[in-house]
PDB file of C-alpha atoms in Angstrom:
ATOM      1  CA  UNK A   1     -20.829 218.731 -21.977  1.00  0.00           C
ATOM      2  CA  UNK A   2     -18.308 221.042 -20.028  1.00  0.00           C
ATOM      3  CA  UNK A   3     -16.477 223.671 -22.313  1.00  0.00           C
ATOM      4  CA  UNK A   4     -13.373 224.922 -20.759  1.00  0.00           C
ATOM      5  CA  UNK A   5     -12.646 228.752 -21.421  1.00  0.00           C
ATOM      6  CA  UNK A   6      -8.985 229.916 -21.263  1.00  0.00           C
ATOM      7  CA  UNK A   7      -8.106 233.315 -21.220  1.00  0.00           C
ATOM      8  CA  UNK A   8      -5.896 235.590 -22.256  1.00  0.00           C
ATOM      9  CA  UNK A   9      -5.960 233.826 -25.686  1.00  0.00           C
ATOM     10  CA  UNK A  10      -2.056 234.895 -25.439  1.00  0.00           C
ATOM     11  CA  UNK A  11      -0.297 237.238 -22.911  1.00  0.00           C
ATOM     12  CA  UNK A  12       2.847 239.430 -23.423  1.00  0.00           C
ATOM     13  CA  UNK A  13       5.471 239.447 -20.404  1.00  0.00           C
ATOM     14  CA  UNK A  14       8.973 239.902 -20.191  1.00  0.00           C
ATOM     15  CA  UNK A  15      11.374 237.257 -18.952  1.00  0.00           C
ATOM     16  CA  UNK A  16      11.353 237.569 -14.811  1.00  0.00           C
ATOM     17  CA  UNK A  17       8.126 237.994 -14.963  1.00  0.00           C
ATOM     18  CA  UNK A  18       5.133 236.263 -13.349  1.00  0.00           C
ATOM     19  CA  UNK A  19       2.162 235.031 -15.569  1.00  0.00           C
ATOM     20  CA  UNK A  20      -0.959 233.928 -14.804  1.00  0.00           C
ATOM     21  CA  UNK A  21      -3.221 231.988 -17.210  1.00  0.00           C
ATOM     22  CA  UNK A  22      -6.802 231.310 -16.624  1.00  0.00           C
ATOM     23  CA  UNK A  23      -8.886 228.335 -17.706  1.00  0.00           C
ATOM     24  CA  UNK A  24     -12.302 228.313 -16.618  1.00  0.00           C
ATOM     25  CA  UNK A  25     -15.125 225.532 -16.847  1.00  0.00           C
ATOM     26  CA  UNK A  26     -18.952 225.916 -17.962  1.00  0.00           C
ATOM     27  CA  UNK A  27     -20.285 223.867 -15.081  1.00  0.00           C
ATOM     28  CA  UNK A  28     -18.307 222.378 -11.686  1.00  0.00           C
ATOM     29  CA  UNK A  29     -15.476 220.304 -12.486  1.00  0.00           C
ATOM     30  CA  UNK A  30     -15.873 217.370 -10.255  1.00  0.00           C
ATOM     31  CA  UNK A  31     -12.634 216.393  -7.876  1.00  0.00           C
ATOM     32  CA  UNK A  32     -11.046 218.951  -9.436  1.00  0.00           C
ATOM     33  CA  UNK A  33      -9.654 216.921 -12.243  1.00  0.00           C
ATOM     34  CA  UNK A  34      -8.068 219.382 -14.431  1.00  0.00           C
ATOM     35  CA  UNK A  35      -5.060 219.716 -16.074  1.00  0.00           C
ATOM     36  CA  UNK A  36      -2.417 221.466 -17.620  1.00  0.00           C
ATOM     37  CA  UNK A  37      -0.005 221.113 -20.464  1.00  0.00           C
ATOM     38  CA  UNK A  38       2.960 222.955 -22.143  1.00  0.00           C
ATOM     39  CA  UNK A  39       3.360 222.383 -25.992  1.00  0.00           C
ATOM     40  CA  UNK A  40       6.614 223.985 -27.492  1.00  0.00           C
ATOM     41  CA  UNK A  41       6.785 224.743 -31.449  1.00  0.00           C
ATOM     42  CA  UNK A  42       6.881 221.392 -33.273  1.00  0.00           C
ATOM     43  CA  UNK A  43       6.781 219.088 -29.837  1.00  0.00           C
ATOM     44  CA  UNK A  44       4.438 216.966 -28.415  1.00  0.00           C
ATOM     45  CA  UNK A  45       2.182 218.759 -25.277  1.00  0.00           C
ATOM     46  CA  UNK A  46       3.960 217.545 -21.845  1.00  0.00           C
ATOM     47  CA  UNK A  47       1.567 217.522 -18.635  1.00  0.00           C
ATOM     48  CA  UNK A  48       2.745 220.218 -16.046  1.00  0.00           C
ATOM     49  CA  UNK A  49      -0.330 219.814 -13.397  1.00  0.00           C
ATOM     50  CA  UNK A  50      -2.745 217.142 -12.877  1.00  0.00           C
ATOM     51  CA  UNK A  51      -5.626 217.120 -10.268  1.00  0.00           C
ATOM     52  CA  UNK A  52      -5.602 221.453 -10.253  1.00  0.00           C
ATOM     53  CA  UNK A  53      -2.530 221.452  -8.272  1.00  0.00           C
ATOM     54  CA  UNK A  54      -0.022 218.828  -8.199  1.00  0.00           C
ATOM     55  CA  UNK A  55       2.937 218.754 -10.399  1.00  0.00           C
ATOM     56  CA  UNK A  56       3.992 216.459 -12.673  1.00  0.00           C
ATOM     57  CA  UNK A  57       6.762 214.438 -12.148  1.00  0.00           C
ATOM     58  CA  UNK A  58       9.950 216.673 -13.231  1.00  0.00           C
ATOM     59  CA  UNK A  59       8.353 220.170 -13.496  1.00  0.00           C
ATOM     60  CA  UNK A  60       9.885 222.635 -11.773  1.00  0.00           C
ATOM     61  CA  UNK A  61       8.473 224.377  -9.011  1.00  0.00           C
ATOM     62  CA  UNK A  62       7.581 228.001 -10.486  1.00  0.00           C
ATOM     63  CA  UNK A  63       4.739 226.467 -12.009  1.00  0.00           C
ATOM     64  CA  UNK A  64       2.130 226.057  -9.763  1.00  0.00           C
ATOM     65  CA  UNK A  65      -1.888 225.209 -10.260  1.00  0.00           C
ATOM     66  CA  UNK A  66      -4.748 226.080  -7.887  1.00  0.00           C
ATOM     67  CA  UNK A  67      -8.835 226.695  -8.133  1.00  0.00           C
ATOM     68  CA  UNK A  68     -11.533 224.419  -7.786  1.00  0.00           C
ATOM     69  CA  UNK A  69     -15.059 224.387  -9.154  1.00  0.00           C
ATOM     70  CA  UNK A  70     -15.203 226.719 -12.836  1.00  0.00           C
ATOM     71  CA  UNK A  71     -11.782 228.890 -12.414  1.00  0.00           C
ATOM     72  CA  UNK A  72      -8.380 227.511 -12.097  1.00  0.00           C
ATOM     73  CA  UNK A  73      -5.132 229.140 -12.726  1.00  0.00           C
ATOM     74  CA  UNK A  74      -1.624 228.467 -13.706  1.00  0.00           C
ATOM     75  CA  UNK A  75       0.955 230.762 -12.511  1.00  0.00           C
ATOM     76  CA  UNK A  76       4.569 230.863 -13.804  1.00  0.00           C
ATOM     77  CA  UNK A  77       5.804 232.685 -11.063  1.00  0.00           C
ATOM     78  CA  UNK A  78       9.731 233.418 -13.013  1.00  0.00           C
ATOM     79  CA  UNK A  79       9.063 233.033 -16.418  1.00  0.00           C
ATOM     80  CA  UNK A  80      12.535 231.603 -18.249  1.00  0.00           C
ATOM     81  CA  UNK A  81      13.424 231.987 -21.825  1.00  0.00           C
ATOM     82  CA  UNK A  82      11.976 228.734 -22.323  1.00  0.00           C
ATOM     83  CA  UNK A  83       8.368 229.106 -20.867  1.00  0.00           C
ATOM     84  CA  UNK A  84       6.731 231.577 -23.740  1.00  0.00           C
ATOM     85  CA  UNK A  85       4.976 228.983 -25.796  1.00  0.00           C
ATOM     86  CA  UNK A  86       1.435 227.867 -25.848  1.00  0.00           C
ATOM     87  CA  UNK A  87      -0.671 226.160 -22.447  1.00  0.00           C
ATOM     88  CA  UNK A  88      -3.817 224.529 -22.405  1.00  0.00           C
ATOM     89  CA  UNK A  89      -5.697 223.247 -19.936  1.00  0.00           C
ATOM     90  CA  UNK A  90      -8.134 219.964 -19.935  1.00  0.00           C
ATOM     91  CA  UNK A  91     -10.665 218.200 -18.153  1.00  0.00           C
ATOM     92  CA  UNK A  92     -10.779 214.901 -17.124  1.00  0.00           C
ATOM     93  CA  UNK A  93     -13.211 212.492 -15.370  1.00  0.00           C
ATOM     94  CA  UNK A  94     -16.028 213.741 -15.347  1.00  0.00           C
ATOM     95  CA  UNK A  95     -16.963 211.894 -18.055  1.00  0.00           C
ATOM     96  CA  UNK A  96     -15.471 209.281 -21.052  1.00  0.00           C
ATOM     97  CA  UNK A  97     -14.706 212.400 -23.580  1.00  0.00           C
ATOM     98  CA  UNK A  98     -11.605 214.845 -22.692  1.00  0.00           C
ATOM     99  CA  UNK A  99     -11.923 218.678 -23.303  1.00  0.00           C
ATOM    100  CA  UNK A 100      -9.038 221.151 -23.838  1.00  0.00           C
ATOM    101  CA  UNK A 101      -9.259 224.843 -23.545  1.00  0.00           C
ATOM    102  CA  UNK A 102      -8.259 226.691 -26.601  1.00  0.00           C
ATOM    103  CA  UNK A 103      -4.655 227.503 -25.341  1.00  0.00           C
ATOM    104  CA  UNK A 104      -3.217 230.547 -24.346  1.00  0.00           C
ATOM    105  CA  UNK A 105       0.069 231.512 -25.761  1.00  0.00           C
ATOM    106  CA  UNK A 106       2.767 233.518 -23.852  1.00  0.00           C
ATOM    107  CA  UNK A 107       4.584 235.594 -25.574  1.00  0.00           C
ATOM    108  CA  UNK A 108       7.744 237.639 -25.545  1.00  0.00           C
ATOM    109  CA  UNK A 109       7.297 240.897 -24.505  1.00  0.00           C
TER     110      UNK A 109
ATOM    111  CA  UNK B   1      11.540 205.229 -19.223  1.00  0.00           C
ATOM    112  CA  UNK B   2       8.523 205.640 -20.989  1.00  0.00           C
ATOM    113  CA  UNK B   3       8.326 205.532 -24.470  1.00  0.00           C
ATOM    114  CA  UNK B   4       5.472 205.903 -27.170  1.00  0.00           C
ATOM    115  CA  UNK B   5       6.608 205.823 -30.510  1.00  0.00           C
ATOM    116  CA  UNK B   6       3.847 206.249 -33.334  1.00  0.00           C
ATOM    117  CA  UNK B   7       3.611 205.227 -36.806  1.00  0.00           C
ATOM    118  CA  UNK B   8       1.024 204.680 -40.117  1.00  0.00           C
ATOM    119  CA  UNK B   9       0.461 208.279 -40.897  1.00  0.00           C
ATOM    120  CA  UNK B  10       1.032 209.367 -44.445  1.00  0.00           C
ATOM    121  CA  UNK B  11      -0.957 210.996 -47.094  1.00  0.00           C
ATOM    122  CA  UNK B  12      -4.189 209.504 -48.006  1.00  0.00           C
ATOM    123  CA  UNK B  13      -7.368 210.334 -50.297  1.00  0.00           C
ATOM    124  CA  UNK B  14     -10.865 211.283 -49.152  1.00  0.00           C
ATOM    125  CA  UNK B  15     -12.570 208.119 -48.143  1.00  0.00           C
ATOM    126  CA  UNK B  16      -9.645 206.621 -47.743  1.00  0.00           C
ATOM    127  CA  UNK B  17      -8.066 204.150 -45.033  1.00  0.00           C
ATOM    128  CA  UNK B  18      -5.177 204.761 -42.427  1.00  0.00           C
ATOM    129  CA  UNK B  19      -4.116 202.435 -39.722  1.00  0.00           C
ATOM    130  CA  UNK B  20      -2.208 204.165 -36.935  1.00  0.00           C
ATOM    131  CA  UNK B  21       0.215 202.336 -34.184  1.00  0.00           C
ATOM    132  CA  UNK B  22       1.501 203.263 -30.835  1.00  0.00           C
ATOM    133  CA  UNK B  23       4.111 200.797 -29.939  1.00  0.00           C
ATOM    134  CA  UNK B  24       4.910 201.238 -25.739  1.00  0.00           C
ATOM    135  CA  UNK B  25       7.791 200.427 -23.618  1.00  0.00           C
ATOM    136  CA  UNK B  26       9.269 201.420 -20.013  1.00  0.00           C
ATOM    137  CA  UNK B  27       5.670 200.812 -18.237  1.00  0.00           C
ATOM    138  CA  UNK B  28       3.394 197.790 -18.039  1.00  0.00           C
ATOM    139  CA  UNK B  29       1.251 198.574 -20.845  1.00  0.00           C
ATOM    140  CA  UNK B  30      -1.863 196.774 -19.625  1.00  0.00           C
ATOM    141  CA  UNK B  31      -2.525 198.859 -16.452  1.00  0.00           C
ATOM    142  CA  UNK B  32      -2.893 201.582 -17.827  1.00  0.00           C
ATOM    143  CA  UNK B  33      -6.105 203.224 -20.756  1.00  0.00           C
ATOM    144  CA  UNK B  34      -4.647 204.608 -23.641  1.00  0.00           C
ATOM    145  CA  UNK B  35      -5.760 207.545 -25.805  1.00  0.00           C
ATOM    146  CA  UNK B  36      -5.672 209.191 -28.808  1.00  0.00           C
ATOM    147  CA  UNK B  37      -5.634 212.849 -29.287  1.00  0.00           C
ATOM    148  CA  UNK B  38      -4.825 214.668 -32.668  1.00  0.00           C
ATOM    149  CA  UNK B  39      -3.867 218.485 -33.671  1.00  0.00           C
ATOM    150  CA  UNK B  40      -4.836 219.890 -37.036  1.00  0.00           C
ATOM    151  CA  UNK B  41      -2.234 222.419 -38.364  1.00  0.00           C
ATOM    152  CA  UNK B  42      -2.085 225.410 -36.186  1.00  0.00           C
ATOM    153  CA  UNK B  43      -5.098 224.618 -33.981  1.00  0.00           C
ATOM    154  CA  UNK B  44      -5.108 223.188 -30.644  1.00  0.00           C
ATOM    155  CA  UNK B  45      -5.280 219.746 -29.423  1.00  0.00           C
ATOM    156  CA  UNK B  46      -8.375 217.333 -29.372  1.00  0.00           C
ATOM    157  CA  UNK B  47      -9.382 214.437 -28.196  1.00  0.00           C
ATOM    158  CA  UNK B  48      -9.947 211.768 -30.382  1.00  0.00           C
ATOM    159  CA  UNK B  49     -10.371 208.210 -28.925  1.00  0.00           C
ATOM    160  CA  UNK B  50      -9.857 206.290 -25.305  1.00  0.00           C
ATOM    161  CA  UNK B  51      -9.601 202.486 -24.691  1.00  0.00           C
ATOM    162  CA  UNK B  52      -9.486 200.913 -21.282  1.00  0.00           C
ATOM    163  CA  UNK B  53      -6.563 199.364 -20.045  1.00  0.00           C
ATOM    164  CA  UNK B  54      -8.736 195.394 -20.481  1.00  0.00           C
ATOM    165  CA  UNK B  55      -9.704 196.641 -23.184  1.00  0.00           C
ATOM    166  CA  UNK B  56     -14.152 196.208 -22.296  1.00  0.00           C
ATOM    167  CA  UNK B  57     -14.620 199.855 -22.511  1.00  0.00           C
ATOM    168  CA  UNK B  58     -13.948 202.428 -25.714  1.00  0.00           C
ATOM    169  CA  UNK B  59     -14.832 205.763 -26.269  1.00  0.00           C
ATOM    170  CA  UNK B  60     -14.818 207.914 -29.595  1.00  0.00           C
ATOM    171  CA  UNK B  61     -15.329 212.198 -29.938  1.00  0.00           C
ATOM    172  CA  UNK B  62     -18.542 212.469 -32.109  1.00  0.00           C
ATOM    173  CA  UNK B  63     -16.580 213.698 -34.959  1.00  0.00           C
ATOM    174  CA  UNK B  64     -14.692 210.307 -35.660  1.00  0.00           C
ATOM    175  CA  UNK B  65     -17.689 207.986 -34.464  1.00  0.00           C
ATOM    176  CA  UNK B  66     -18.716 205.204 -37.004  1.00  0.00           C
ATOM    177  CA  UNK B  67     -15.290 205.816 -38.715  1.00  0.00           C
ATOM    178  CA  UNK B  68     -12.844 205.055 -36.512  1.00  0.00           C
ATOM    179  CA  UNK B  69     -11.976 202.177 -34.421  1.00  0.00           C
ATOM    180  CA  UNK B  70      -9.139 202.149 -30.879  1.00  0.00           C
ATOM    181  CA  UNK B  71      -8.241 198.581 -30.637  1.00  0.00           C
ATOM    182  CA  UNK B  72      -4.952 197.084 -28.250  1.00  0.00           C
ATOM    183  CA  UNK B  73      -2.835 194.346 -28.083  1.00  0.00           C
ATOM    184  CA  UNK B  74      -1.268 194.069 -24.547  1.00  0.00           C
ATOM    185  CA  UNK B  75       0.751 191.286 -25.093  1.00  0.00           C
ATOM    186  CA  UNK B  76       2.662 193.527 -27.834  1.00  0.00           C
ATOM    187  CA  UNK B  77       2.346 196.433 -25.462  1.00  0.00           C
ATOM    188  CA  UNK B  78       0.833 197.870 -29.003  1.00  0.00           C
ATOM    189  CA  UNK B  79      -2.248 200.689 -29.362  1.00  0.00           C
ATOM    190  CA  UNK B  80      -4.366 201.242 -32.076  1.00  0.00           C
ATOM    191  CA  UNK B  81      -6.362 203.674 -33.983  1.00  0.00           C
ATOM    192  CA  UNK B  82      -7.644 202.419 -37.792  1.00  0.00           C
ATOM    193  CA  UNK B  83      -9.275 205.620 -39.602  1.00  0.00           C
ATOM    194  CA  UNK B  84     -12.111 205.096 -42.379  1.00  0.00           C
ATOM    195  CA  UNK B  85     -13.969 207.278 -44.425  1.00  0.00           C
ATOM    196  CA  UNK B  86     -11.306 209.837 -44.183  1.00  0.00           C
ATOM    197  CA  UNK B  87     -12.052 213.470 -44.314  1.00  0.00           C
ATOM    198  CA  UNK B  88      -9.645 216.674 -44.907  1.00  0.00           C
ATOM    199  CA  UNK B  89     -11.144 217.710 -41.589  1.00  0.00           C
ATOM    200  CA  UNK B  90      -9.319 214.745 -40.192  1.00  0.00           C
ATOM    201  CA  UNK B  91      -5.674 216.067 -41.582  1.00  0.00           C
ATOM    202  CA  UNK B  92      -4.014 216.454 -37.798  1.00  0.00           C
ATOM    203  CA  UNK B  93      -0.957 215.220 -36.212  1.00  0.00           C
ATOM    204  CA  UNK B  94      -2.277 212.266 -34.225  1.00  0.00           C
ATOM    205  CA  UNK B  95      -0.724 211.849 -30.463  1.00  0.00           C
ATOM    206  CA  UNK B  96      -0.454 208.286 -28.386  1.00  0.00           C
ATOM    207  CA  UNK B  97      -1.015 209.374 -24.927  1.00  0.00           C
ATOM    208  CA  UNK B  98      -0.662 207.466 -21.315  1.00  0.00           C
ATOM    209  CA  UNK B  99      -4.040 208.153 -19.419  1.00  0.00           C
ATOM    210  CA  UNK B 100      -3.302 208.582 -16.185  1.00  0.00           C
ATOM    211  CA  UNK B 101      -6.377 210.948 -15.477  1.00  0.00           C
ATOM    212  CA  UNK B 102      -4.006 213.563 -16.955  1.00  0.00           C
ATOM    213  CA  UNK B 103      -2.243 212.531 -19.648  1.00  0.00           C
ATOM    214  CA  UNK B 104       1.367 211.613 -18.553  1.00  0.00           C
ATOM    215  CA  UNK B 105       3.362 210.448 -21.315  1.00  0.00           C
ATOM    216  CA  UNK B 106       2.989 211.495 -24.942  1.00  0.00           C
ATOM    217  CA  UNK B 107       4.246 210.194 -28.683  1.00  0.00           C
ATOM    218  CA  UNK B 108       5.897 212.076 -30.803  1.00  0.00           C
ATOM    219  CA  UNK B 109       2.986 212.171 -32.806  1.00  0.00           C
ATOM    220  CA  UNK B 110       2.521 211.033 -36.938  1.00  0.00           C
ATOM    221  CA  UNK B 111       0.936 213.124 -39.401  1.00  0.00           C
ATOM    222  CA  UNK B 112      -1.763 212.360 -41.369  1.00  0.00           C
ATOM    223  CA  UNK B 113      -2.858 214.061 -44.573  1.00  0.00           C
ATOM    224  CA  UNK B 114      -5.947 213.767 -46.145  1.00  0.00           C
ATOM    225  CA  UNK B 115      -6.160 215.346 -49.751  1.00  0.00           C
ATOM    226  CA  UNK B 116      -6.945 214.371 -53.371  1.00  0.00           C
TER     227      UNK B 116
END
């Protein structure tokens, strides 16, 4: 079973900023099927990158998703106001069961 | 659009019985698998259960197997998820998700509470 590792477990940057959040894999993740979610306070998680690197429908283009193999990344290249809550990342495909990462929260600095 | 709106949690004893529903509109419900994923107070998400979209094929986490059971009703565009032998390590808001490969469309969620 692959356990995904995300680090920082929560990162403190100032609005403007760039962030970059790691999420990395115990073994290859096959076709790269990993993705990425943003949960605000009290809402439901909403997918921001599926397949390591394409956006979802309706996410805005200063979040962006690369890697392949164990690491992948999300960058927020201009955090806004609205982008310091919590991201996790999750594997799919590889097998029946889906694993998230533990989250990393972004915080106000 | 999209829509998946959940409902059946509550507050329930240990050992008890819950039956969850996901009821879907905006998208033809039988292309697509379905899955459950639930969040225990201030933890992070998990997954829980997965059906595919002809229903043949389900798939439970370890920590639910033997207790719970993902069923679907395509004609009433409807998802499952009927809990037994509850646990307090089951107390979670439970999610209706879209699988897509990632999952692309999420419920509000319904909280269930298991305590005596």
């Amino acid at each position: 079973e692959i356990v995904l590792t995300q680090s920082p477990g929560s990162l403190s940057l100032s609005p403007g900023e760039r962030a970059t959040l790691s999420c990395r894999a115990s073994q290859s993740v096959r076709s790269n099927y990993l993705a990425w979610y943003q949960q605000k306070p009290g809402q439901a998680p909403r997918l921001l990158i599926y397949g390591a690197s394409s956006r979802a429908t309706g996410i805005p283009d200063r979040f962006s998703g690369s890697g392949s193999g164990t690491d992948f990344t999300l960058t927020i290249s201009r955090l806004e106001p609205e982008d310091f809550v919590v991201y996790y990342c999750q594997l799919y495909g590889s097998s029946p069961r889906l694993t998230f990462g533990g989250g990393t929260k972004v915080e106000i600095k | 659009q999209v829509q998946l709106v959940e409902s059946g949690g509550g507050l329930v004893k240990p050992g008890g019985s819950l039956r969850l529903s996901c009821a879907a509109s905006g998208f033809t419900f039988g292309d697509y698998n379905m899955t459950w994923i639930r969040q225990a107070p201030g933890k992070g998400l998990e997954w829980v259960s997965s059906i595919t979209s002809s229903t043949t094929t389900t798939h439970y986490a370890d920590s639910v197997k033997g207790r719970f059971i993902i069923s679907r009703d395509n004609a009433r565009k409807s998802l499952y998820l009927q809990m037994n032998s509850l646990r307090a390590e089951d107390t979670a808001v439970y999610y209706c998700t879209r699988d897509a490969g990632g999952l692309d469309y999420w419920g509000q969620g319904t909280l269930v509470t298991v305590s005596s």
